[in-house]
GROMACS .gro file of C-alpha atoms in nm:
model
  465
    1UNK     CA    1  11.726  10.636  11.936
    2UNK     CA    2  11.650  10.970  11.780
    3UNK     CA    3  11.604  10.972  11.405
    4UNK     CA    4  11.628  11.294  11.210
    5UNK     CA    5  11.726  11.422  10.870
    6UNK     CA    6  12.071  11.508  11.005
    7UNK     CA    7  12.160  11.181  11.173
    8UNK     CA    8  11.940  10.912  11.014
    9UNK     CA    9  12.133  10.594  10.943
   10UNK     CA   10  12.060  10.518  10.579
   11UNK     CA   11  12.005  10.151  10.512
   12UNK     CA   12  12.128  10.204  10.157
   13UNK     CA   13  12.200  10.508   9.946
   14UNK     CA   14  12.185  10.480   9.569
   15UNK     CA   15  12.144  10.775   9.338
   16UNK     CA   16  11.989  10.667   9.011
   17UNK     CA   17  11.899  10.879   8.713
   18UNK     CA   18  11.528  10.800   8.682
   19UNK     CA   19  11.467  10.918   8.328
   20UNK     CA   20  11.376  10.557   8.241
   21UNK     CA   21  11.084  10.578   8.482
   22UNK     CA   22  10.741  10.489   8.349
   23UNK     CA   23  10.453  10.436   8.593
   24UNK     CA   24  10.327  10.242   8.891
   25UNK     CA   25   9.999  10.191   9.076
   26UNK     CA   26  10.047  10.375   9.407
   27UNK     CA   27   9.710  10.422   9.575
   28UNK     CA   28   9.337  10.385   9.525
   29UNK     CA   29   8.997  10.519   9.622
   30UNK     CA   30   8.680  10.337   9.719
   31UNK     CA   31   8.372  10.529   9.611
   32UNK     CA   32   8.596  10.837   9.585
   33UNK     CA   33   8.724  10.800   9.946
   34UNK     CA   34   9.107  10.786   9.963
   35UNK     CA   35   9.266  10.477  10.118
   36UNK     CA   36   9.603  10.654  10.153
   37UNK     CA   37   9.930  10.645   9.961
   38UNK     CA   38  10.053  10.287   9.944
   39UNK     CA   39   9.790  10.164  10.190
   40UNK     CA   40   9.659   9.817  10.103
   41UNK     CA   41   9.874   9.819   9.786
   42UNK     CA   42  10.129   9.559   9.680
   43UNK     CA   43  10.402   9.733   9.484
   44UNK     CA   44  10.775   9.719   9.427
   45UNK     CA   45  10.981   9.817   9.731
   46UNK     CA   46  11.283   9.887   9.511
   47UNK     CA   47  11.254  10.264   9.512
   48UNK     CA   48  11.476  10.347   9.209
   49UNK     CA   49  11.308  10.081   8.994
   50UNK     CA   50  10.953  10.105   9.125
   51UNK     CA   51  10.813  10.244   8.799
   52UNK     CA   52  10.994  10.003   8.567
   53UNK     CA   53  10.795   9.760   8.351
   54UNK     CA   54  10.778   9.390   8.438
   55UNK     CA   55  11.018   9.167   8.248
   56UNK     CA   56  10.992   8.894   8.131
   57UNK     CA   57  10.619   8.842   8.084
   58UNK     CA   58  10.639   8.487   8.220
   59UNK     CA   59  10.783   8.618   8.547
   60UNK     CA   60  10.600   8.560   8.875
   61UNK     CA   61  10.603   8.941   8.903
   62UNK     CA   62  10.330   8.957   8.636
   63UNK     CA   63  10.073   8.878   8.905
   64UNK     CA   64  10.111   9.179   9.137
   65UNK     CA   65  10.438   9.337   9.027
   66UNK     CA   66  10.785   9.316   9.176
   67UNK     CA   67  10.755   9.212   9.542
   68UNK     CA   68  10.389   9.136   9.470
   69UNK     CA   69  10.426   8.796   9.634
   70UNK     CA   70  10.455   8.976   9.969
   71UNK     CA   71  10.135   9.084  10.137
   72UNK     CA   72  10.114   9.419  10.316
   73UNK     CA   73   9.964   9.469  10.661
   74UNK     CA   74   9.641   9.644  10.567
   75UNK     CA   75   9.333   9.525  10.378
   76UNK     CA   76   9.085   9.791  10.267
   77UNK     CA   77   8.708   9.727  10.274
   78UNK     CA   78   8.481   9.781   9.974
   79UNK     CA   79   8.118   9.698   9.909
   80UNK     CA   80   7.981   9.500   9.617
   81UNK     CA   81   7.922   9.741   9.332
   82UNK     CA   82   8.169   9.994   9.477
   83UNK     CA   83   8.379  10.201   9.242
   84UNK     CA   84   8.752  10.145   9.278
   85UNK     CA   85   8.971  10.419   9.134
   86UNK     CA   86   9.332  10.322   9.070
   87UNK     CA   87   9.592  10.598   9.070
   88UNK     CA   88   9.905  10.567   8.856
   89UNK     CA   89  10.207  10.791   8.904
   90UNK     CA   90  10.534  10.854   8.725
   91UNK     CA   91  10.677  10.982   9.056
   92UNK     CA   92  10.549  10.731   9.316
   93UNK     CA   93  10.558  10.979   9.604
   94UNK     CA   94  10.357  11.236   9.408
   95UNK     CA   95  10.629  11.500   9.442
   96UNK     CA   96  10.599  11.578   9.071
   97UNK     CA   97  10.293  11.559   8.844
   98UNK     CA   98  10.248  11.300   8.573
   99UNK     CA   99  10.128  10.944   8.535
  100UNK     CA  100  10.273  10.798   8.215
  101UNK     CA  101  10.468  10.912   7.912
  102UNK     CA  102  10.236  10.998   7.623
  103UNK     CA  103  10.416  10.754   7.394
  104UNK     CA  104  10.315  10.459   7.615
  105UNK     CA  105   9.996  10.368   7.432
  106UNK     CA  106   9.808  10.046   7.488
  107UNK     CA  107   9.525   9.858   7.661
  108UNK     CA  108   9.441   9.822   8.027
  109UNK     CA  109   9.255   9.566   8.233
  110UNK     CA  110   9.153   9.486   8.590
  111UNK     CA  111   9.151   9.134   8.736
  112UNK     CA  112   9.039   8.989   9.068
  113UNK     CA  113   9.136   8.677   9.263
  114UNK     CA  114   8.962   8.539   9.571
  115UNK     CA  115   9.206   8.439   9.844
  116UNK     CA  116   9.188   8.318  10.203
  117UNK     CA  117   9.383   8.617  10.334
  118UNK     CA  118   9.465   8.916  10.114
  119UNK     CA  119   9.755   9.012  10.345
  120UNK     CA  120   9.923   8.671  10.325
  121UNK     CA  121  10.239   8.603  10.125
  122UNK     CA  122  10.271   8.383   9.817
  123UNK     CA  123   9.908   8.392   9.703
  124UNK     CA  124   9.933   8.621   9.398
  125UNK     CA  125  10.101   8.421   9.121
  126UNK     CA  126   9.909   8.122   8.993
  127UNK     CA  127   9.553   8.024   8.909
  128UNK     CA  128   9.225   8.190   9.006
  129UNK     CA  129   9.236   8.528   8.829
  130UNK     CA  130   8.927   8.656   8.647
  131UNK     CA  131   8.886   8.976   8.449
  132UNK     CA  132   8.629   9.242   8.546
  133UNK     CA  133   8.734   9.518   8.305
  134UNK     CA  134   8.929   9.568   7.983
  135UNK     CA  135   8.963   9.835   7.719
  136UNK     CA  136   9.206   9.879   7.431
  137UNK     CA  137   9.178  10.121   7.137
  138UNK     CA  138   8.864  10.331   7.104
  139UNK     CA  139   8.814  10.403   6.735
  140UNK     CA  140   8.538  10.653   6.814
  141UNK     CA  141   8.774  10.883   7.005
  142UNK     CA  142   9.106  10.763   6.855
  143UNK     CA  143   9.238  10.694   7.205
  144UNK     CA  144   9.399  10.402   7.379
  145UNK     CA  145   9.293  10.320   7.732
  146UNK     CA  146   9.629  10.443   7.864
  147UNK     CA  147   9.576  10.776   7.684
  148UNK     CA  148   9.241  10.819   7.859
  149UNK     CA  149   9.404  10.746   8.195
  150UNK     CA  150   9.669  11.010   8.126
  151UNK     CA  151   9.396  11.261   8.037
  152UNK     CA  152   9.231  11.187   8.374
  153UNK     CA  153   9.533  11.260   8.594
  154UNK     CA  154   9.644  10.897   8.605
  155UNK     CA  155   9.316  10.758   8.734
  156UNK     CA  156   9.113  10.459   8.619
  157UNK     CA  157   8.775  10.382   8.779
  158UNK     CA  158   8.614  10.038   8.772
  159UNK     CA  159   8.292   9.907   8.927
  160UNK     CA  160   8.319   9.589   9.132
  161UNK     CA  161   8.070   9.316   9.038
  162UNK     CA  162   7.759   9.306   9.254
  163UNK     CA  163   7.714   8.929   9.277
  164UNK     CA  164   8.057   8.809   9.393
  165UNK     CA  165   8.091   8.617   9.716
  166UNK     CA  166   8.210   8.830  10.003
  167UNK     CA  167   8.560   8.783  10.139
  168UNK     CA  168   8.920   8.865  10.064
  169UNK     CA  169   9.038   8.954   9.716
  170UNK     CA  170   9.342   9.077   9.531
  171UNK     CA  171   9.237   9.337   9.273
  172UNK     CA  172   9.498   9.367   9.000
  173UNK     CA  173   9.543   9.662   8.765
  174UNK     CA  174   9.725   9.599   8.438
  175UNK     CA  175   9.855   9.852   8.186
  176UNK     CA  176  10.032   9.744   7.868
  177UNK     CA  177  10.247   9.996   7.679
  178UNK     CA  178  10.305   9.891   7.318
  179UNK     CA  179  10.529  10.170   7.189
  180UNK     CA  180  10.822   9.927   7.148
  181UNK     CA  181  10.623   9.612   7.071
  182UNK     CA  182  10.702   9.634   6.700
  183UNK     CA  183  11.078   9.647   6.757
  184UNK     CA  184  11.321   9.355   6.731
  185UNK     CA  185  11.318   9.205   6.981
  186UNK     CA  186  10.964   9.304   7.075
  187UNK     CA  187  10.933   9.485   7.408
  188UNK     CA  188  10.571   9.492   7.534
  189UNK     CA  189  10.581   9.673   7.869
  190UNK     CA  190  10.346   9.555   8.143
  191UNK     CA  191  10.276   9.753   8.460
  192UNK     CA  192  10.083   9.562   8.726
  193UNK     CA  193  10.005   9.606   9.094
  194UNK     CA  194   9.744   9.477   9.336
  195UNK     CA  195   9.507   9.621   9.592
  196UNK     CA  196   9.423   9.408   9.896
  197UNK     CA  197   9.047   9.429   9.945
  198UNK     CA  198   8.781   9.278  10.167
  199UNK     CA  199   8.459   9.265   9.967
  200UNK     CA  200   8.144   9.322  10.172
  201UNK     CA  201   7.885   9.137   9.969
  202UNK     CA  202   7.571   8.928  10.005
  203UNK     CA  203   7.648   8.761   9.672
  204UNK     CA  204   7.767   8.405   9.636
  205UNK     CA  205   7.932   8.387   9.293
  206UNK     CA  206   8.291   8.285   9.228
  207UNK     CA  207   8.372   8.282   8.856
  208UNK     CA  208   8.500   7.955   8.712
  209UNK     CA  209   8.634   8.121   8.398
  210UNK     CA  210   8.975   8.199   8.546
  211UNK     CA  211   9.336   8.202   8.430
  212UNK     CA  212   9.680   8.171   8.579
  213UNK     CA  213   9.901   8.479   8.600
  214UNK     CA  214  10.169   8.450   8.476
  215UNK     CA  215  10.035   8.248   8.187
  216UNK     CA  216   9.741   8.459   8.066
  217UNK     CA  217   9.954   8.575   7.771
  218UNK     CA  218  10.278   8.479   7.601
  219UNK     CA  219  10.511   8.632   7.343
  220UNK     CA  220  10.350   8.430   7.064
  221UNK     CA  221  10.022   8.617   7.107
  222UNK     CA  222   9.977   8.885   6.835
  223UNK     CA  223   9.901   9.150   7.100
  224UNK     CA  224  10.263   9.134   7.218
  225UNK     CA  225  10.395   9.257   6.882
  226UNK     CA  226  10.106   9.487   6.793
  227UNK     CA  227  10.211   9.795   6.592
  228UNK     CA  228  10.052  10.098   6.761
  229UNK     CA  229  10.216  10.337   6.515
  230UNK     CA  230  10.031  10.202   6.212
  231UNK     CA  231   9.845  10.460   6.003
  232UNK     CA  232   9.553  10.509   5.966
  233UNK     CA  233   9.462  10.419   6.321
  234UNK     CA  234   9.147  10.220   6.260
  235UNK     CA  235   9.198   9.865   6.378
  236UNK     CA  236   9.085   9.586   6.605
  237UNK     CA  237   9.321   9.497   6.887
  238UNK     CA  238   9.375   9.122   6.949
  239UNK     CA  239   9.254   9.079   7.305
  240UNK     CA  240   9.418   8.835   7.543
  241UNK     CA  241   9.331   8.674   7.873
  242UNK     CA  242   8.988   8.543   7.972
  243UNK     CA  243   8.657   8.702   7.868
  244UNK     CA  244   8.538   8.975   8.101
  245UNK     CA  245   8.318   8.849   8.384
  246UNK     CA  246   7.958   8.954   8.323
  247UNK     CA  247   7.797   8.845   8.647
  248UNK     CA  248   7.593   8.541   8.746
  249UNK     CA  249   7.360   8.591   8.450
  250UNK     CA  250   7.652   8.500   8.228
  251UNK     CA  251   7.650   8.166   8.051
  252UNK     CA  252   7.985   8.089   8.211
  253UNK     CA  253   7.970   7.868   8.517
  254UNK     CA  254   7.996   7.993   8.873
  255UNK     CA  255   8.063   7.832   9.205
  256UNK     CA  256   7.848   7.906   9.508
  257UNK     CA  257   8.036   7.924   9.837
  258UNK     CA  258   7.973   8.026  10.193
  259UNK     CA  259   7.982   8.402  10.215
  260UNK     CA  260   8.217   8.581  10.455
  261UNK     CA  261   8.043   8.892  10.582
  262UNK     CA  262   8.284   9.030  10.844
  263UNK     CA  263   8.643   9.138  10.798
  264UNK     CA  264   8.879   9.009  11.066
  265UNK     CA  265   9.219   9.044  10.895
  266UNK     CA  266   9.421   9.346  10.786
  267UNK     CA  267   9.219   9.591  10.992
  268UNK     CA  268   9.347   9.932  11.092
  269UNK     CA  269   9.450   9.908  11.461
  270UNK     CA  270   9.204  10.078  11.693
  271UNK     CA  271   9.487  10.277  11.856
  272UNK     CA  272   9.641  10.391  11.526
  273UNK     CA  273   9.677  10.769  11.536
  274UNK     CA  274   9.899  10.833  11.233
  275UNK     CA  275   9.960  10.641  10.909
  276UNK     CA  276  10.229  10.618  10.644
  277UNK     CA  277  10.200  10.358  10.368
  278UNK     CA  278  10.094  10.047  10.567
  279UNK     CA  279  10.259  10.161  10.893
  280UNK     CA  280  10.058  10.285  11.190
  281UNK     CA  281  10.180  10.507  11.471
  282UNK     CA  282  10.016  10.370  11.786
  283UNK     CA  283   9.899  10.556  12.095
  284UNK     CA  284  10.184  10.584  12.347
  285UNK     CA  285  10.147  10.470  12.710
  286UNK     CA  286  10.058  10.738  12.963
  287UNK     CA  287  10.310  10.849  13.227
  288UNK     CA  288  10.340  11.075  13.530
  289UNK     CA  289  10.706  11.044  13.630
  290UNK     CA  290  11.048  11.081  13.471
  291UNK     CA  291  11.104  10.710  13.413
  292UNK     CA  292  10.768  10.674  13.240
  293UNK     CA  293  10.833  10.984  13.030
  294UNK     CA  294  11.161  10.855  12.889
  295UNK     CA  295  11.015  10.506  12.839
  296UNK     CA  296  10.729  10.653  12.634
  297UNK     CA  297  10.976  10.870  12.444
  298UNK     CA  298  11.178  10.562  12.353
  299UNK     CA  299  10.865  10.379  12.233
  300UNK     CA  300  10.789  10.679  12.013
  301UNK     CA  301  11.136  10.672  11.856
  302UNK     CA  302  11.114  10.296  11.807
  303UNK     CA  303  10.795  10.346  11.609
  304UNK     CA  304  10.957  10.628  11.413
  305UNK     CA  305  11.240  10.398  11.307
  306UNK     CA  306  10.990  10.133  11.195
  307UNK     CA  307  10.805  10.396  10.993
  308UNK     CA  308  11.115  10.505  10.804
  309UNK     CA  309  11.241  10.149  10.762
  310UNK     CA  310  10.910  10.035  10.611
  311UNK     CA  311  10.860  10.339  10.385
  312UNK     CA  312  10.848  10.241  10.019
  313UNK     CA  313  10.831  10.433   9.692
  314UNK     CA  314  10.534  10.645   9.803
  315UNK     CA  315  10.763  10.816  10.053
  316UNK     CA  316  10.803  10.878  10.425
  317UNK     CA  317  10.651  11.224  10.460
  318UNK     CA  318  10.421  11.120  10.746
  319UNK     CA  319  10.715  10.957  10.925
  320UNK     CA  320  10.857  11.308  10.952
  321UNK     CA  321  10.538  11.421  11.127
  322UNK     CA  322  10.570  11.134  11.373
  323UNK     CA  323  10.936  11.219  11.426
  324UNK     CA  324  10.839  11.576  11.518
  325UNK     CA  325  10.589  11.434  11.767
  326UNK     CA  326  10.864  11.221  11.924
  327UNK     CA  327  11.089  11.526  11.941
  328UNK     CA  328  10.824  11.714  12.138
  329UNK     CA  329  10.802  11.431  12.393
  330UNK     CA  330  11.180  11.416  12.427
  331UNK     CA  331  11.195  11.792  12.486
  332UNK     CA  332  10.917  11.770  12.745
  333UNK     CA  333  11.104  11.497  12.933
  334UNK     CA  334  11.425  11.700  12.919
  335UNK     CA  335  11.249  12.007  13.060
  336UNK     CA  336  11.094  11.816  13.352
  337UNK     CA  337  10.739  11.787  13.219
  338UNK     CA  338  10.662  11.427  13.313
  339UNK     CA  339  10.288  11.421  13.247
  340UNK     CA  340  10.179  11.282  12.914
  341UNK     CA  341  10.195  11.190  12.645
  342UNK     CA  342  10.086  11.511  12.475
  343UNK     CA  343   9.820  11.506  12.206
  344UNK     CA  344   9.946  11.427  11.855
  345UNK     CA  345   9.678  11.645  11.697
  346UNK     CA  346   9.907  11.935  11.607
  347UNK     CA  347  10.149  11.697  11.437
  348UNK     CA  348   9.895  11.516  11.223
  349UNK     CA  349   9.944  11.536  10.844
  350UNK     CA  350   9.665  11.682  10.637
  351UNK     CA  351   9.418  11.405  10.548
  352UNK     CA  352   9.415  11.298  10.182
  353UNK     CA  353   9.138  11.456   9.981
  354UNK     CA  354   8.835  11.278   9.840
  355UNK     CA  355   8.800  11.267   9.467
  356UNK     CA  356   8.562  11.530   9.335
  357UNK     CA  357   8.506  11.318   9.025
  358UNK     CA  358   8.595  10.964   8.927
  359UNK     CA  359   8.887  10.873   8.709
  360UNK     CA  360   8.839  10.747   8.357
  361UNK     CA  361   8.589  10.465   8.325
  362UNK     CA  362   8.370  10.341   8.039
  363UNK     CA  363   8.071  10.485   8.227
  364UNK     CA  364   8.228  10.832   8.250
  365UNK     CA  365   8.040  11.121   8.093
  366UNK     CA  366   8.129  11.162   7.724
  367UNK     CA  367   8.403  11.412   7.655
  368UNK     CA  368   8.329  11.731   7.467
  369UNK     CA  369   8.469  11.770   7.118
  370UNK     CA  370   8.742  12.003   7.245
  371UNK     CA  371   8.837  11.758   7.522
  372UNK     CA  372   8.854  11.475   7.272
  373UNK     CA  373   9.069  11.681   7.042
  374UNK     CA  374   9.317  11.768   7.316
  375UNK     CA  375   9.349  11.410   7.436
  376UNK     CA  376   9.353  11.237   7.097
  377UNK     CA  377   9.683  11.140   6.939
  378UNK     CA  378   9.732  11.389   6.653
  379UNK     CA  379   9.843  11.309   6.301
  380UNK     CA  380  10.193  11.173   6.276
  381UNK     CA  381  10.491  11.349   6.131
  382UNK     CA  382  10.824  11.191   6.050
  383UNK     CA  383  11.104  11.307   6.278
  384UNK     CA  384  11.456  11.188   6.191
  385UNK     CA  385  11.691  11.089   6.472
  386UNK     CA  386  12.050  10.981   6.452
  387UNK     CA  387  11.985  10.623   6.553
  388UNK     CA  388  11.708  10.563   6.299
  389UNK     CA  389  11.698  10.839   6.043
  390UNK     CA  390  11.466  10.655   5.805
  391UNK     CA  391  11.204  10.560   6.062
  392UNK     CA  392  10.847  10.688   6.015
  393UNK     CA  393  10.732  10.585   6.364
  394UNK     CA  394  10.647  10.922   6.513
  395UNK     CA  395  10.394  11.142   6.686
  396UNK     CA  396  10.331  11.510   6.636
  397UNK     CA  397  10.607  11.705   6.805
  398UNK     CA  398  10.807  11.393   6.873
  399UNK     CA  399  10.941  11.061   6.756
  400UNK     CA  400  10.908  10.713   6.900
  401UNK     CA  401  11.278  10.664   6.832
  402UNK     CA  402  11.480  10.658   7.149
  403UNK     CA  403  11.764  10.872   7.276
  404UNK     CA  404  11.976  10.928   7.584
  405UNK     CA  405  11.895  10.700   7.875
  406UNK     CA  406  11.647  10.507   7.658
  407UNK     CA  407  11.888  10.420   7.379
  408UNK     CA  408  12.202  10.625   7.411
  409UNK     CA  409  12.179  10.811   7.079
  410UNK     CA  410  12.146  11.181   7.012
  411UNK     CA  411  11.841  11.336   6.853
  412UNK     CA  412  11.863  11.513   6.519
  413UNK     CA  413  11.949  11.883   6.519
  414UNK     CA  414  11.674  12.098   6.668
  415UNK     CA  415  11.508  11.815   6.862
  416UNK     CA  416  11.498  11.758   7.238
  417UNK     CA  417  11.555  11.431   7.424
  418UNK     CA  418  11.274  11.395   7.680
  419UNK     CA  419  11.309  11.268   8.038
  420UNK     CA  420  11.187  10.929   7.913
  421UNK     CA  421  11.435  10.918   7.624
  422UNK     CA  422  11.227  11.017   7.318
  423UNK     CA  423  11.301  11.288   7.059
  424UNK     CA  424  11.062  11.576   7.001
  425UNK     CA  425  11.010  11.950   6.986
  426UNK     CA  426  10.727  12.046   7.223
  427UNK     CA  427  10.732  12.114   7.598
  428UNK     CA  428  10.677  11.747   7.681
  429UNK     CA  429  11.020  11.678   7.530
  430UNK     CA  430  11.208  12.006   7.587
  431UNK     CA  431  11.089  12.094   7.939
  432UNK     CA  432  11.142  11.931   8.278
  433UNK     CA  433  11.382  11.638   8.267
  434UNK     CA  434  11.506  11.711   7.914
  435UNK     CA  435  11.846  11.545   7.854
  436UNK     CA  436  12.066  11.821   7.711
  437UNK     CA  437  12.355  11.585   7.638
  438UNK     CA  438  12.141  11.416   7.373
  439UNK     CA  439  11.959  11.709   7.214
  440UNK     CA  440  11.830  12.062   7.251
  441UNK     CA  441  11.660  12.170   7.576
  442UNK     CA  442  11.459  12.475   7.676
  443UNK     CA  443  11.299  12.607   7.992
  444UNK     CA  444  11.433  12.654   8.344
  445UNK     CA  445  11.367  12.308   8.487
  446UNK     CA  446  11.622  12.101   8.300
  447UNK     CA  447  11.724  11.841   8.552
  448UNK     CA  448  11.750  11.474   8.602
  449UNK     CA  449  11.577  11.315   8.894
  450UNK     CA  450  11.725  11.076   9.138
  451UNK     CA  451  11.587  10.871   9.420
  452UNK     CA  452  11.743  10.818   9.759
  453UNK     CA  453  11.680  10.486   9.925
  454UNK     CA  454  11.620  10.481  10.298
  455UNK     CA  455  11.557  10.773  10.531
  456UNK     CA  456  11.468  11.043  10.458
  457UNK     CA  457  11.279  10.941  10.142
  458UNK     CA  458  11.313  11.223   9.894
  459UNK     CA  459  11.390  11.329   9.541
  460UNK     CA  460  11.698  11.536   9.473
  461UNK     CA  461  11.826  11.723   9.173
  462UNK     CA  462  12.117  11.540   9.019
  463UNK     CA  463  12.272  11.834   8.841
  464UNK     CA  464  12.200  11.984   8.504
  465UNK     CA  465  12.098  11.748   8.227
   0.00000   0.00000   0.00000
């Protein structure tokens, strides 16, 4: 059955104002080589809510995010010592720039868990997680880890340990936004997702110092109510979770297990000619008569439907390329050209680009003074808003007090309500996505965004805001 923008049967259509959106881990790179949007990544399949934080913190979703208990088809290879670069987006399909609202300050960490099959279901939540990276507030640069990620286009780079046993792993990224942690009730906002990786390694270490997720933190821990708006900002953040794994030279115990050197699961099919998320468009059977032509055309459309049906928050843009390929076969059959199938080369999407530089990592080159100044949180100023006029929790050009979709109140006169529901005066608050019903707006791109579920995956403008 033909599928197109004009006649696609939508599985569900729900228009949701996404100004509450925050961030999600959408794709990653191995030694700066792109794995593809959504490929080998466990993430929420609920498109309108894909960027929402995980609640509550004792939920099974804390392991690999919403739907993180479901494995995806592909497992990406990486070598011991490889650099993994996680990419975080505010718009999961990358149709708009941005990774995280500047108010969402807090620590970040990366965990790993060895599993029998990284593509299997129900192996994320529970014991076995160990930490390979963490960073919180850097007093030397006056930046939180999340602020450094924002300054690096949403990217965080981490080196894999060199001594781990080879085999299948889940690699979990964790961001914690603490902008509302001091409120009553406290609202620490976790964002977690997992990459499915096969580690090519001659090592034999499996850390014993592991934790269960959920369970590595609870609301009684002081980190969950930490006040990021305190002044002056010179403090020590109360870390949580296990100590960071330091390798086999560490005093912590390790297990030694048989090493798995060859990946056999989650491989890219040999006849895969086009990809979208974890879907593969497979080579069509050859034909030389009318019956074979239409049979191959039908197989093409069947694959197109599967592509659209499986497309998640990162979008279905490559499904459209495959659909165009199917259309060309259908037209050839209709015109009497029964020799094929034709080459898909002219329909192939542009390959994703390699990273020219890594994302933020502790080993990154030091920033210049001007770069530090532009990325550092500036001195605070008090900004009154109607829902909390006496609050002093603020940042330059804006206030941590909420408005619009993030609280329902209006900002004080002269202040804008940002797309994320915070009051302020600069372009981050008054530009794209500004909510004019709750404050002043400026610029020509005042709109709310909305997601459409199903085919075609797209963003639309939901009227003036």
